XYZ file of C-alpha atoms in Angstrom:
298
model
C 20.558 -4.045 4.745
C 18.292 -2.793 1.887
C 20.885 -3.991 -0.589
C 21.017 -7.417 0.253
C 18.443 -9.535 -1.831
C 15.437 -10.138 0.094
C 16.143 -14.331 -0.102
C 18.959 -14.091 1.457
C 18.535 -12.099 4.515
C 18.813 -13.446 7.988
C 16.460 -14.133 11.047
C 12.447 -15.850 10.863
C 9.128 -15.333 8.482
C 6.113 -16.560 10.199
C 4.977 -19.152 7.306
C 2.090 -21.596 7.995
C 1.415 -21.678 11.302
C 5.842 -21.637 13.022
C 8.574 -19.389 12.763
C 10.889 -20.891 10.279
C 14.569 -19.666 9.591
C 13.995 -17.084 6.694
C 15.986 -19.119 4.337
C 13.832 -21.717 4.788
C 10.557 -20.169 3.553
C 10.565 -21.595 0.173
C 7.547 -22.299 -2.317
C 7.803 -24.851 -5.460
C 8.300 -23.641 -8.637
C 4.670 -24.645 -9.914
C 2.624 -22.799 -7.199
C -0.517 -21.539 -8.423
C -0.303 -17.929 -6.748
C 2.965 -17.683 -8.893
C 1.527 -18.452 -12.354
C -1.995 -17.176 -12.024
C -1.977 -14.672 -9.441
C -4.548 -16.150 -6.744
C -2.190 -14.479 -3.873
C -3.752 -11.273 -1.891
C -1.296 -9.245 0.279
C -1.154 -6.379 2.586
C 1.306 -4.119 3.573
C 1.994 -2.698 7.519
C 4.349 -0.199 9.324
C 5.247 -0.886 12.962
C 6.249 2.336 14.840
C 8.064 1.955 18.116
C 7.040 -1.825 18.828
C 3.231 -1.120 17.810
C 1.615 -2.326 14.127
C -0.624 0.601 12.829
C -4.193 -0.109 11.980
C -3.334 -3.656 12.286
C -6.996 -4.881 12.309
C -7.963 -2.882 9.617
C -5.209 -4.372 7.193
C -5.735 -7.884 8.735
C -9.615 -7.498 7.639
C -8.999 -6.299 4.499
C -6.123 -9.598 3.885
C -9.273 -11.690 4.655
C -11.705 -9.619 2.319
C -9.589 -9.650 -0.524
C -9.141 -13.054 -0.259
C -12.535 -14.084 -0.100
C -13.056 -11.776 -3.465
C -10.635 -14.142 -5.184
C -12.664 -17.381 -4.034
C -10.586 -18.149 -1.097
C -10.329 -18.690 2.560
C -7.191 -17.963 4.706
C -7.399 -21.230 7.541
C -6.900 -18.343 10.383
C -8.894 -15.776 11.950
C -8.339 -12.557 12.189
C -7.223 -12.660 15.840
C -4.586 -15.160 14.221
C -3.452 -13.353 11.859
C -2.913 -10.271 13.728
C -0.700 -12.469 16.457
C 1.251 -14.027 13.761
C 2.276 -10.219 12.807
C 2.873 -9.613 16.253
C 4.847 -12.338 16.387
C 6.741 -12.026 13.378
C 7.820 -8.642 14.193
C 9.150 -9.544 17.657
C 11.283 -12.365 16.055
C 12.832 -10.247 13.772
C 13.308 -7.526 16.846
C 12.225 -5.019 15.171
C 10.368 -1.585 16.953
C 9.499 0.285 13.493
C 9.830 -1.612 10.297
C 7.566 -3.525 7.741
C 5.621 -6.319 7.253
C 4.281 -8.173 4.575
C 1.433 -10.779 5.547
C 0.510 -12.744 2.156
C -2.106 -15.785 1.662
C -1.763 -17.618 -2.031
C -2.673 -20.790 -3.505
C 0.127 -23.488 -3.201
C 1.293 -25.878 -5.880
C -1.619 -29.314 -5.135
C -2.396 -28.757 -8.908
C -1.579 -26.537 -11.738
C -4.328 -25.452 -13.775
C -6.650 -22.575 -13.959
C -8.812 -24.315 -11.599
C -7.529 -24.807 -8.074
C -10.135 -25.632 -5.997
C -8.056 -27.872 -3.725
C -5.142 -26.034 -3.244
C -3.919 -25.054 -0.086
C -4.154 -21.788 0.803
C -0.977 -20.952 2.430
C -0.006 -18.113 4.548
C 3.224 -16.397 5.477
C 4.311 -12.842 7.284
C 7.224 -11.592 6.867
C 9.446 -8.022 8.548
C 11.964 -5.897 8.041
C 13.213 -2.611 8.111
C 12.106 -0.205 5.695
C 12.827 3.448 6.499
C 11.187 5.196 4.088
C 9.426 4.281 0.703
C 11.158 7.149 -1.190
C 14.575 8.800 -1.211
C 14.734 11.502 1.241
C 16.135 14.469 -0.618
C 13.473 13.823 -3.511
C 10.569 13.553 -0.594
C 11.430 16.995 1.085
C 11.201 19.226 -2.138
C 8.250 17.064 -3.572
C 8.765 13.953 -5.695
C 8.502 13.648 -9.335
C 5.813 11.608 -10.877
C 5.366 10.252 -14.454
C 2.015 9.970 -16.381
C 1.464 6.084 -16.642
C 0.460 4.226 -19.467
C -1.711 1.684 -18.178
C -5.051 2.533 -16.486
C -6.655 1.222 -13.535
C -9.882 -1.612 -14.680
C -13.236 -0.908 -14.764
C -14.858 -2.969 -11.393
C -16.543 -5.252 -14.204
C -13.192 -6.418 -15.342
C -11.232 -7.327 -12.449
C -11.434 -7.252 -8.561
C -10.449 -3.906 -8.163
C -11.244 -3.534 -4.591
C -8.804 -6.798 -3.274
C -5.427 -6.111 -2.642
C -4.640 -8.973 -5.208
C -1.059 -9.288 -6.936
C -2.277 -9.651 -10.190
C -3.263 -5.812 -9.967
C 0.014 -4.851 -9.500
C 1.480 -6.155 -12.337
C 0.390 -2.749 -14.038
C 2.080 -0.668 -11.339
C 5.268 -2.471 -11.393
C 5.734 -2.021 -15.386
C 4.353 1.486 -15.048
C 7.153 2.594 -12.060
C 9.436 0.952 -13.875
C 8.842 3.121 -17.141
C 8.717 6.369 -14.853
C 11.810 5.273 -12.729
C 13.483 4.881 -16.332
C 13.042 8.479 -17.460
C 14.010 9.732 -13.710
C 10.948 9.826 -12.075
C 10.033 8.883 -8.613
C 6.968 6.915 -9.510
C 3.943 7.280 -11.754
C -0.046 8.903 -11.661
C -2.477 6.387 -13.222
C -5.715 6.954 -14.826
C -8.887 4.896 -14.623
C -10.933 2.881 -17.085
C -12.653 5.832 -18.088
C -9.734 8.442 -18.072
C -9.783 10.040 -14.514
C -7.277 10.629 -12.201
C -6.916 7.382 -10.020
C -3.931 6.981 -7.787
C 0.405 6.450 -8.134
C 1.626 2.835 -8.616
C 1.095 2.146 -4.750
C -0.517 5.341 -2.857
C -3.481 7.256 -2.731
C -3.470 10.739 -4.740
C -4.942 14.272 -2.863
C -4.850 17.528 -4.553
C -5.141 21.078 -3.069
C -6.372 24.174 -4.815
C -7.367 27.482 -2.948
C -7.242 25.840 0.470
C -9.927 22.927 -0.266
C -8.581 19.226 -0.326
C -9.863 17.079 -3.264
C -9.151 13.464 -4.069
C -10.723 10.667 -6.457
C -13.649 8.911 -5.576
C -11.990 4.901 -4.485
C -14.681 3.357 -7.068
C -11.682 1.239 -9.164
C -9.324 1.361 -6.986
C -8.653 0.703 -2.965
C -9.939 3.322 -0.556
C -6.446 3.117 1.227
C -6.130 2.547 5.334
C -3.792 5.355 4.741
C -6.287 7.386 2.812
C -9.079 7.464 4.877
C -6.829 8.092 8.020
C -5.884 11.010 6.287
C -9.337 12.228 4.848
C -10.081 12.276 9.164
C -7.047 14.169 10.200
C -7.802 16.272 7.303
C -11.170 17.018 8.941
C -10.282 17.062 12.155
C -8.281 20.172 11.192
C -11.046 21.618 9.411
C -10.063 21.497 5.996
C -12.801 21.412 3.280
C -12.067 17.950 1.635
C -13.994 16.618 -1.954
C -14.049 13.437 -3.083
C -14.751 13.715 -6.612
C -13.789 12.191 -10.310
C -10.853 14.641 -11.651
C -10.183 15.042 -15.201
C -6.567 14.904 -15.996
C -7.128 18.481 -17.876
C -7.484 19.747 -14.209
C -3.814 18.913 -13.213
C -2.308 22.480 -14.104
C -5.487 24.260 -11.313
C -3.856 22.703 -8.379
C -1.404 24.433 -6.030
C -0.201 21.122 -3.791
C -0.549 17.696 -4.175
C 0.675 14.413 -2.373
C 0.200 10.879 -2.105
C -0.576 8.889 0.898
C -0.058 5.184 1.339
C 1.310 2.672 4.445
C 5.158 2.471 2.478
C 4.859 6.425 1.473
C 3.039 7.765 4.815
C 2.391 11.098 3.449
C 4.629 12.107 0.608
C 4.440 15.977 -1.101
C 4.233 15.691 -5.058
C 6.634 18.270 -7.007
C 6.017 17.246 -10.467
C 3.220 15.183 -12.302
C 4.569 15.021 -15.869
C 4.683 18.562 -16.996
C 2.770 19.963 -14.097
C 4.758 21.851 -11.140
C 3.411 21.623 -7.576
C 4.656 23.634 -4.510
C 4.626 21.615 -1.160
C 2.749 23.433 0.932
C 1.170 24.049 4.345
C -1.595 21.571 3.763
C 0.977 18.816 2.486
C 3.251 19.877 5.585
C 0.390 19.751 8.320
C -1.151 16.699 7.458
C 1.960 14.800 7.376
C 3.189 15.864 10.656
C -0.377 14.675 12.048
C -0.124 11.465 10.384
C 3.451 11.061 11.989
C 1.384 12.057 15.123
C -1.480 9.678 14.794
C 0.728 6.829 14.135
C 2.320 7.505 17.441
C -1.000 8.731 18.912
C -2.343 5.099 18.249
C 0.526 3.194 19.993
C 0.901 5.320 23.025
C -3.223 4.487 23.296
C -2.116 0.748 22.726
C 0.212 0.719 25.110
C -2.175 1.837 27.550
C -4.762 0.294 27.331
């Protein structure tokens, strides 16, 4: 399944209101959300039937877009049923989904102001965000070219497309050389985050992790800053200079795709998965559960 291109896979995307055959969820060439990025997006992970934190990502979908000067035409009680829905047409128990809202093609311009704003959700199956064998003895991360904007130069705090485009060239350049993924910096030369997780550190038994002031305070971060707590662990969210990178003993990255995800490398820097890295992912496996069992309920 995960080699066969993602337009021409079988079963239904949720697109506009109906299920429509997947094949059939099609945009024109000249949509505005394709040439200047007014599209927002969120990614979710179903485990055994049940969408985690699916408010929480639905909330943030409608908070990004209204950053970029939009409105989705559903509520957030929509939206989360159109996931729901979505994922039981594609039968899937654990997989995941991609809900996206963008400007469609009325006019072509910078200006858009009549556009509809479309919306689609799509599901699949998606296992794991890295390759296995590199996850259990800690993946290998570049040091990224491109740095994460200042708040004054672009919505940093939407889960907009256009913010990607940055990640995608700088995976691309660490995938090139062998790496799993990469570790960018911010505007003003701190540690920030990979390509598409959250970054936590570990040195003598204390947690630290970058303060989320350029960059999103992930639904998987903070669920991990509370497990982290809930265990007792002395966690600091501070700015870290990249000189700092050789002090650490663990590190991992934390994000809906990646879950929790030990580090082994950052560019010339060696990490050692540890017992932190260990514990905390086995109670985010555990919370993810712990949330559906409560769902299921309820």
């Amino acid at each position: 399944m995960a080699d066969i291109p993602f337009d021409q896979r079988d079963g239904f995307i949720w697109f506009n209101g109906e299920l429509i055959p997947w094949a059939d969820a099609k945009i024109h060439l000249l949509t505005h959300g394709l040439h200047y990025a007014s599209c927002v997006f969120e990614g979710c992970r179903a485990y055994n039937g049940e969408i985690f934190k699916l408010r929480e990502h639905t909330e943030r979908l409608v908070n990004s877009a209204d950053i970029l000067g939009f409105k989705i035409p559903y509520s957030v009680e929509e939206i989360d049923e159109a996931c729901r829905a979505e994922l039981k047409a594609q039968g899937l128990t654990d997989g995941y989904l991609r809900p996206v809202a963008w400007r469609g093609s009325e006019g072509l311009g910078v200006s858009a102001q009549k556009n509809r704003i479309n919306l689609a959700v799509a599901a699949w199956e998606w296992p794991s965000y890295f390759d296995p064998e590199q996850r259990k003895k800690g993946i290998r991360l570049d040091m990224a070219k491109y740095r994460r904007p200042s708040p004054e130069t672009a919505p940093s705090h939407a889960k907009a497309s256009g913010l990607y485009m940055i990640c995608t060239i700088s995976k691309h350049a660490a995938e090139d050389k062998g790496y799993a993924d990469a570790m960018m910096l911010d505007y003003r030369g701190y540690v920030a985050e990979a390509t598409g997780a959250n970054i936590f550190f570990v040195k003598d038994g204390v947690i630290h992790t970058p303060v989320a002031d350029c960059f999103l305070n992930g639904i998987t971060r903070k669920t991990v800053i509370t497990l982290a707590e809930q265990r007792g662990y002395q966690l600091i969210e501070r700015h870290i200079l990249p000189e700092e990178l050789p002090t650490f003993q663990e590190c991992f990255i934390v994000g809906t795709a990646a879950e929790v995800t030990p580090v082994g490398e950052i560019g010339p820097h060696k990490y050692t998965p540890g017992s932190i890295s260990a514990t905390l992912y086995d109670d985010y496996m555990a919370e993810v559960r712990r949330e559906i069992r409560v769902h299921a309920n309820a």
